[in-house]
CSV table of C-alpha atoms in Angstrom, one decimal:
chain,number,residue,atom,x,y,z
A,34,ASN,CA,120.3,24.6,178.3
A,35,ALA,CA,123.3,25.1,180.6
A,36,GLN,CA,124.8,21.2,179.7
A,37,SER,CA,124.7,22.1,175.9
A,38,ARG,CA,128.1,23.7,177.0
A,39,SER,CA,130.6,21.3,178.0
A,40,ILE,CA,128.6,19.2,174.8
A,41,GLU,CA,129.8,22.3,173.0
A,42,GLU,CA,133.7,22.8,173.2
A,43,ALA,CA,133.5,18.6,173.3
A,44,PHE,CA,133.0,19.3,169.7
A,45,LEU,CA,135.1,22.4,169.0
A,46,HIS,CA,138.1,19.9,170.4
A,47,TYR,CA,137.4,18.0,168.7
A,48,GLY,CA,136.7,20.1,165.3
A,49,VAL,CA,133.4,18.1,165.2
A,50,PRO,CA,131.0,21.2,163.6
A,51,TYR,CA,127.6,21.0,165.2
A,52,LYS,CA,124.7,23.6,165.3
A,53,ILE,CA,121.6,24.8,168.0
A,54,VAL,CA,117.7,24.1,167.6
A,55,GLY,CA,115.7,25.9,169.9
A,56,GLY,CA,118.8,26.9,172.1
A,57,GLN,CA,121.6,29.5,171.6
A,58,ARG,CA,125.1,28.6,172.0
A,59,PHE,CA,126.0,29.2,175.4
A,60,TYR,CA,128.8,32.7,175.0
A,61,ASP,CA,125.9,33.9,173.3
A,62,ARG,CA,123.7,34.1,175.5
A,63,LYS,CA,123.4,37.8,177.1
A,64,GLU,CA,123.8,36.2,180.3
A,65,ILE,CA,127.2,35.2,179.9
A,66,LYS,CA,128.3,37.9,177.5
A,67,ASP,CA,126.9,40.4,180.4
A,68,ILE,CA,129.3,38.8,183.1
A,69,MET,CA,132.1,38.1,180.3
A,70,ALA,CA,132.1,41.7,179.2
A,71,TYR,CA,132.5,42.7,183.2
A,72,LEU,CA,135.8,40.7,183.1
A,73,ARG,CA,136.9,41.8,180.1
A,74,PHE,CA,136.8,46.1,180.7
A,75,ILE,CA,137.9,44.4,184.4
A,76,PHE,CA,141.0,42.9,182.9
A,77,GLN,CA,141.1,45.9,180.0
A,78,PRO,CA,139.4,49.2,180.3
A,79,ALA,CA,140.2,51.0,177.7
A,80,ASP,CA,137.5,48.7,176.4
A,81,ARG,CA,134.2,50.5,175.4
A,82,ILE,CA,132.3,47.9,173.7
A,83,SER,CA,131.9,45.9,177.0
A,84,PHE,CA,132.2,49.3,179.0
A,85,GLU,CA,128.5,49.5,177.0
A,86,ARG,CA,127.0,46.5,177.7
A,87,ILE,CA,127.8,47.0,181.7
A,88,VAL,CA,127.4,50.1,182.1
A,89,ASN,CA,123.7,50.1,183.3
A,90,VAL,CA,123.8,46.0,184.0
A,91,PRO,CA,122.1,45.7,186.2
A,92,THR,CA,120.0,49.0,185.9
A,93,ARG,CA,122.0,52.3,187.5
A,94,GLY,CA,120.7,54.6,187.1
A,95,ILE,CA,122.1,55.4,183.9
A,96,GLY,CA,120.6,56.8,181.1
A,97,THR,CA,121.5,57.5,177.4
A,98,LYS,CA,121.8,61.4,178.0
A,99,SER,CA,123.8,60.4,180.6
A,100,LEU,CA,126.8,58.3,178.8
A,101,GLN,CA,126.4,61.4,176.3
A,102,LYS,CA,127.3,63.7,179.7
A,103,PHE,CA,129.5,61.7,180.3
A,104,TYR,CA,132.1,61.1,176.7
A,105,GLU,CA,132.2,64.7,176.4
A,106,TYR,CA,133.3,65.0,180.3
A,107,GLN,CA,136.3,62.1,179.1
A,108,THR,CA,136.6,64.1,175.9
A,109,GLU,CA,137.6,67.4,177.4
A,110,ASN,CA,139.0,66.1,180.0
A,111,ASN,CA,141.7,64.0,177.8
A,112,TYR,CA,140.7,61.0,180.5
A,113,THR,CA,140.5,56.9,180.1
A,114,LEU,CA,137.0,55.4,180.3
A,115,LEU,CA,137.9,54.1,184.1
A,116,GLN,CA,139.4,58.0,185.8
A,117,THR,CA,136.4,59.7,183.8
A,118,LEU,CA,134.3,56.8,186.4
A,119,GLY,CA,136.0,57.9,189.5
A,120,GLN,CA,135.4,61.3,188.6
A,121,ALA,CA,131.7,61.3,187.9
A,122,SER,CA,130.9,63.6,190.3
A,123,SER,CA,132.1,66.3,188.6
A,124,ILE,CA,129.7,65.9,186.0
A,125,ALA,CA,126.7,67.4,184.8
A,126,VAL,CA,124.3,64.5,185.4
A,127,PRO,CA,121.9,63.6,188.1
A,128,THR,CA,122.6,61.9,191.2
A,129,LYS,CA,121.3,58.7,190.5
A,130,ALA,CA,123.5,58.8,187.6
A,131,ILE,CA,126.7,59.8,189.6
A,132,SER,CA,126.4,57.4,192.0
A,133,GLY,CA,125.8,54.4,189.7
A,134,PHE,CA,128.8,55.6,188.0
A,135,LEU,CA,131.1,55.6,190.7
A,136,GLN,CA,129.6,52.1,192.2
A,137,LEU,CA,131.1,50.7,188.8
A,138,ALA,CA,133.9,52.0,189.1
A,139,ASP,CA,134.0,50.9,192.4
A,140,ILE,CA,133.8,47.7,191.1
A,141,VAL,CA,136.2,48.1,188.3
A,142,THR,CA,139.0,48.6,190.5
A,143,THR,CA,138.2,46.4,193.9
A,144,ASN,CA,138.2,43.5,190.8
A,145,GLN,CA,141.6,44.9,189.6
A,146,SER,CA,143.2,44.4,193.3
A,147,ILE,CA,142.7,40.9,193.6
A,148,MET,CA,142.9,40.0,189.8
A,149,GLU,CA,146.6,38.8,190.0
A,150,ASN,CA,146.2,36.4,192.8
A,151,ALA,CA,142.4,35.1,192.8
A,152,ALA,CA,140.7,32.3,191.1
A,153,VAL,CA,139.3,33.0,187.5
A,154,ASN,CA,135.5,31.8,189.2
A,155,GLY,CA,136.3,33.9,193.0
A,156,ILE,CA,136.8,36.7,190.6
A,157,ILE,CA,133.3,35.6,188.2
A,158,ASP,CA,131.7,34.6,192.0
A,159,SER,CA,132.6,37.7,193.2
A,160,LEU,CA,131.2,39.9,190.8
A,161,ILE,CA,127.8,38.5,190.7
A,162,ARG,CA,127.7,38.2,194.3
A,163,ARG,CA,128.2,42.7,194.0
A,164,ILE,CA,126.4,43.4,191.3
A,165,ASP,CA,123.6,41.2,192.7
A,166,TYR,CA,123.0,39.7,189.1
A,167,MET,CA,121.2,36.3,190.4
A,168,ASP,CA,118.6,38.4,191.1
A,169,PHE,CA,119.0,40.5,188.7
A,170,LEU,CA,118.0,37.4,186.8
A,171,SER,CA,115.5,36.1,188.6
A,172,ASP,CA,112.1,37.0,187.7
A,173,GLY,CA,110.3,33.8,188.5
A,174,THR,CA,110.1,31.6,185.6
A,175,PRO,CA,112.0,29.0,183.9
A,176,ALA,CA,113.6,31.0,181.5
A,177,GLY,CA,115.2,33.1,184.8
A,178,GLU,CA,116.0,30.0,186.2
A,179,ALA,CA,117.4,29.0,183.7
A,180,LYS,CA,119.8,32.1,182.7
A,181,GLN,CA,120.8,31.9,186.4
A,182,GLU,CA,122.0,27.8,185.9
A,183,ASN,CA,123.2,29.2,182.7
A,184,VAL,CA,126.0,32.0,185.0
A,185,LYS,CA,126.7,28.4,187.4
A,186,GLU,CA,127.6,27.2,184.4
A,187,LEU,CA,129.6,29.7,183.4
A,188,LEU,CA,130.8,29.8,187.0
A,189,SER,CA,132.5,25.6,186.9
A,190,VAL,CA,133.7,26.8,183.6
A,191,ALA,CA,136.1,29.0,184.6
A,192,SER,CA,137.1,26.8,187.9
A,193,GLU,CA,138.4,24.2,185.1
A,194,TYR,CA,141.1,27.6,184.0
A,195,SER,CA,141.8,28.5,187.2
A,196,GLU,CA,145.7,28.6,187.3
A,197,MET,CA,146.1,31.1,184.7
A,198,GLY,CA,144.3,33.3,185.5
A,199,LEU,CA,141.8,36.4,184.6
A,200,GLY,CA,143.9,36.6,180.9
A,201,GLY,CA,144.1,33.7,179.8
A,202,PHE,CA,140.8,32.7,180.4
A,203,LEU,CA,139.3,35.5,178.5
A,204,GLU,CA,141.5,34.4,175.3
A,205,GLU,CA,140.2,30.9,176.2
A,206,VAL,CA,137.2,31.5,175.9
A,207,SER,CA,137.4,34.1,173.0
A,208,LEU,CA,139.2,32.1,171.0
A,209,VAL,CA,136.2,29.3,171.7
A,210,ALA,CA,133.8,31.2,170.9
A,211,ASP,CA,135.7,32.0,167.7
A,212,ILE,CA,135.5,28.6,166.5
A,213,ASP,CA,132.1,28.4,167.5
A,214,GLN,CA,130.6,30.6,164.4
A,215,ALA,CA,133.3,29.5,162.0
A,216,ASP,CA,131.4,27.9,159.2
A,217,PHE,CA,131.4,24.1,159.1
A,218,GLY,CA,129.1,23.9,156.7
A,219,ASN,CA,125.5,21.2,156.3
A,220,ASN,CA,127.1,18.1,157.6
A,221,SER,CA,127.1,18.8,161.5
A,222,VAL,CA,126.1,17.8,164.4
A,223,THR,CA,122.3,19.3,165.0
A,224,LEU,CA,121.7,19.8,169.0
A,225,MET,CA,119.1,19.3,169.9
A,226,THR,CA,116.8,18.5,173.2
A,227,LEU,CA,115.4,14.4,172.2
A,228,HIS,CA,111.4,15.4,172.5
A,229,ALA,CA,112.4,18.5,169.2
A,230,ALA,CA,114.6,14.9,167.8
A,231,LYS,CA,111.6,12.8,167.5
A,232,GLY,CA,110.3,12.2,164.7
A,233,LEU,CA,112.4,13.4,162.7
A,234,GLU,CA,114.3,10.1,161.3
A,235,PHE,CA,117.4,11.1,162.4
A,236,PRO,CA,120.0,7.9,161.8
A,237,VAL,CA,122.1,8.8,164.1
A,238,VAL,CA,121.2,10.0,168.4
A,239,PHE,CA,122.7,9.9,170.8
């Protein structure tokens, strides 16, 4: 599955419409969305949608009620999301949730301190090690291994944008994802495995 990314981006680059059968587009995969949400929140800590995606991924003891209390405290004190994370000890939530909020605050501020000078793939590598994301994905199944391969592929993508910085990388990925959603009609390449293509009598198979 991870191999489809380079083919997808080539299609997008040359304006070739395509559809994937039997799988998700690369940037639609949960594990890729998780890492991208972390990167967006590090770059733009006012991004509440990204914050809500990552606040308890991997699991750090933050439930719905704790998050509600978090937002109430933020509103009462007119704090930013990041300021509220740093003040988690003052929020009336369980100790485990406080620890989780403070941990996330440290992850974000640590990566913000290096994002100006570090290559994007270095930031991603540092992030996935810090949150033990590969262990989080490892469940002993082929699906878990495929998810890990996808994250490795994202690292490979990021190495191609090392000169652009985190902001440039996020912008490029956003453009690719936007084009990805475009509807080009039915005249398109069908991206699938050879096994799935057998017997369908396509005029041309690459």
